[in-house]
């Protein structure tokens, strides 16, 4: 196993199984064949053809689209075809700064392969050889990745919330980091992934932020979603990343990017360029 | 003008004008139509067809290939068809860690569109709002980009030299940075470009290194290739990058990447994601 295996895991997909999800002529996601078949039962909302899933003609405007889709999703949820309802919505748009075309329940994002956004907060102390990283172990009750190793804070970007407010929220809820300390986080990178998971296509852009924490500050979880925190030398995190899949898949990407940016993984590593290009290139689809 | 213009400048190319340069079945570069026509005059060395330029069959082994190509290049140089002879060789290989298949005069790299590598050394002092960057102005006698703004050190990666030795060499020659200080440089990122220039296709991977210089240290040029150095606040470098093309094209990329990694260009910038993906994705060809 190697660091590159962590990156390759997040690139695995067979796009032949997916067809574009279109709003008017704008592609905003990808729908797997089995989901497309389910959507055929709702022709007032979805137009399903062999080459695409489209919102039905006449569904114009953000609210009308969002209401119609929400009604379908609630039926699929009631039937057991859509699990893990979160009561949190994501914006559906072709890119981060584009105006949203639709609002969708978070649990349905992979089913429609929509582009989602997330913040990765890497908590660290010291630098150079003495640098240490704060690593979380996720609660055993989390629906995704229970017990997996994770970043100081790692959270989806909900619709209508600024990145800064989400940063403060996640830092507080996951690690008990007060706002003034969270505000010191520095946007530093972006990692991307697109892979086929159990619930569909995970197509995400992760904003990576570095947060240098004061010596002596110890994160404590507030919302019950983290089991415990560890403070590891960078080399220990690197070794665990390379030799196990103990980290949550996306946390692994943010952490590898951090290790690259801070010189803990350098050009002498044979996989250095494939790692960087795998982490940072947008998928071609 | 904007930072994204600097990145787009380095992506401009019309690949329909180029055909692959192959050694056996391995693609190692791209040759423009007008260069391919010149190479038809040397059928013992190059096999030129409508779809590719290949090394002639029977030219086996690194030394035999390199000698044959060198002989042709010296003739082209004597005819004036290849200018700027450097007497410095580059390795030709499909990727950085792959064994070289051929050794080629540096001045001919764009003509064959071979993948080249370079180090970008960003010299800085301080951090956060107080961070300042060392910026060079290139000598007016440089063949490429005379008088342009540049990084503390910026140099091609010659064949057979380690990245570390090249780092020491470039830091000393360009900025008078002694070896022990250069050794503190930290590999931090990689930026890529592929664009059509006057001499062919520039297809380069740049290893970006951050070098924090002590307060009070002032770079001084040793080899005559730098006119002067400036110490600029990060915001001043950002503004000049966005509002002019005063920086050497590739130096602009390394510097924008630095500003992104250090939070001086963040997700609130509308072009943030296109900038990152433009800088860091490998070209698709």
XYZ file of N, CA and C in Angstrom, chain A residues 96-97 117 163 186-190 192 205 207 257 260-263 266-270 272-273 276-277 280-284, chain B residues 96-97 117 163 186-190 192 205 207 257 260-263 266-270 272-273 276-277 280-284:
186
model
N -18.631 26.398 -8.168
C -18.789 26.941 -6.813
C -19.377 28.343 -6.793
N -18.886 29.204 -7.680
C -19.359 30.589 -7.636
C -20.593 30.839 -8.521
N -19.157 20.591 -2.134
C -17.967 21.262 -1.614
C -17.844 20.984 -0.125
N -18.185 30.136 3.621
C -17.087 29.241 4.005
C -16.599 29.587 5.412
N -5.902 29.290 7.495
C -5.449 29.915 6.247
C -5.817 29.023 5.076
N -6.618 29.533 4.118
C -6.909 28.702 2.947
C -5.588 28.390 2.251
N -5.361 27.153 1.903
C -4.031 26.773 1.415
C -4.069 25.914 0.164
N -5.184 25.212 -0.068
C -5.191 24.320 -1.221
C -6.609 23.834 -1.498
N -6.698 23.060 -2.547
C -7.956 22.436 -2.939
C -7.614 21.018 -3.402
N -9.530 17.385 -5.029
C -10.743 16.977 -5.740
C -10.861 15.474 -5.717
N -15.258 18.907 -4.325
C -14.115 19.817 -4.242
C -13.941 20.184 -2.775
N -12.024 22.423 0.014
C -11.171 23.563 0.350
C -10.330 23.165 1.563
N -2.138 16.205 0.841
C -1.855 17.534 0.284
C -1.078 18.382 1.286
N 2.512 17.281 1.445
C 3.238 17.756 0.260
C 3.566 19.239 0.403
N 2.597 20.039 0.809
C 2.829 21.483 0.893
C 3.862 21.847 1.942
N 3.976 20.986 2.992
C 4.924 21.292 4.061
C 6.233 20.525 3.922
N 6.457 19.940 2.757
C 7.753 19.322 2.487
C 7.955 17.960 3.136
N 8.233 14.816 -0.569
C 8.913 15.668 -1.553
C 9.184 14.950 -2.861
N 9.859 15.644 -3.772
C 10.080 15.100 -5.121
C 10.914 13.822 -5.156
N 11.601 13.484 -4.049
C 12.360 12.236 -4.041
C 11.404 11.028 -3.973
N 10.155 11.256 -3.585
C 9.146 10.194 -3.575
C 8.787 9.852 -5.021
N 8.938 8.575 -5.428
C 8.671 8.264 -6.847
C 7.257 8.651 -7.292
N 5.581 11.234 -6.385
C 5.321 12.645 -6.069
C 4.418 13.331 -7.102
N 4.791 13.238 -8.374
C 3.978 13.921 -9.393
C 2.617 13.255 -9.597
N 0.411 14.488 -6.769
C -0.032 15.876 -6.902
C -1.088 15.996 -7.999
N -0.832 15.364 -9.131
C -1.808 15.493 -10.215
C -3.102 14.768 -9.884
N -5.062 17.059 -7.381
C -5.422 18.429 -7.716
C -6.057 18.635 -9.079
N -5.928 17.647 -9.958
C -6.558 17.818 -11.270
C -8.056 17.628 -11.128
N -8.802 18.411 -11.868
C -10.244 18.144 -11.917
C -10.473 16.907 -12.773
N -11.443 16.079 -12.392
C -11.782 14.941 -13.246
C -12.153 15.441 -14.641
N -11.858 14.622 -15.642
C -12.064 15.088 -17.018
C -13.513 15.078 -17.458
N 9.150 12.181 -15.019
C 10.332 12.631 -14.285
C 11.189 11.489 -13.758
N 10.542 10.465 -13.195
C 11.319 9.380 -12.600
C 11.628 8.249 -13.582
N 11.715 19.940 -16.924
C 11.476 20.197 -15.504
C 12.305 21.383 -15.066
N 17.934 17.358 -7.979
C 17.168 18.573 -7.690
C 17.890 19.404 -6.628
N 11.993 24.350 1.089
C 11.048 23.254 1.337
C 10.241 23.001 0.073
N 10.289 21.774 -0.470
C 9.429 21.507 -1.635
C 7.979 21.683 -1.210
N 7.208 22.395 -1.991
C 5.873 22.762 -1.526
C 4.785 22.545 -2.563
N 5.159 22.517 -3.853
C 4.099 22.384 -4.851
C 4.718 22.099 -6.211
N 3.838 21.935 -7.157
C 4.215 21.711 -8.544
C 3.232 22.493 -9.394
N 2.302 23.353 -13.629
C 2.506 22.798 -14.965
C 2.119 23.822 -16.007
N 7.091 20.940 -16.218
C 6.670 20.721 -14.832
C 7.649 21.469 -13.946
N 8.930 22.332 -10.185
C 8.943 22.031 -8.755
C 9.065 23.355 -8.008
N 0.849 30.305 -7.300
C 0.709 29.115 -6.459
C 1.134 29.420 -5.018
N -1.526 31.436 -3.269
C -2.652 30.569 -2.913
C -2.307 29.729 -1.677
N -1.125 29.135 -1.666
C -0.767 28.261 -0.540
C -0.633 29.022 0.766
N -0.294 30.320 0.670
C -0.112 31.106 1.886
C -1.335 31.966 2.212
N -2.447 31.693 1.554
C -3.698 32.351 1.920
C -3.836 33.774 1.421
N -7.508 33.649 -1.771
C -8.359 32.636 -1.128
C -9.639 32.378 -1.892
N -10.489 31.512 -1.323
C -11.706 31.086 -2.023
C -12.699 32.206 -2.312
N -12.517 33.382 -1.680
C -13.415 34.500 -1.987
C -13.109 35.082 -3.364
N -11.939 34.773 -3.911
C -11.584 35.203 -5.269
C -12.416 34.396 -6.258
N -13.185 35.058 -7.133
C -14.056 34.268 -8.026
C -13.289 33.262 -8.885
N -10.735 31.534 -7.995
C -9.900 30.663 -7.143
C -9.771 29.242 -7.688
N -10.902 28.599 -7.960
C -10.823 27.213 -8.439
C -10.252 27.109 -9.854
N -6.481 27.400 -9.499
C -5.831 26.197 -8.947
C -5.827 25.078 -9.972
N -6.952 24.861 -10.623
C -6.985 23.752 -11.585
C -6.126 24.060 -12.804
N -2.398 23.481 -11.712
C -1.935 22.204 -11.184
C -2.356 20.977 -11.960
N -3.354 21.123 -12.840
C -3.751 19.950 -13.623
C -2.706 19.698 -14.697
N -2.442 18.429 -14.971
C -1.591 18.114 -16.116
C -2.398 18.360 -17.385
N -1.761 18.874 -18.434
C -2.461 19.008 -19.714
C -2.998 17.646 -20.156
N -4.095 17.668 -20.861
C -4.751 16.394 -21.206
C -4.075 15.656 -22.333
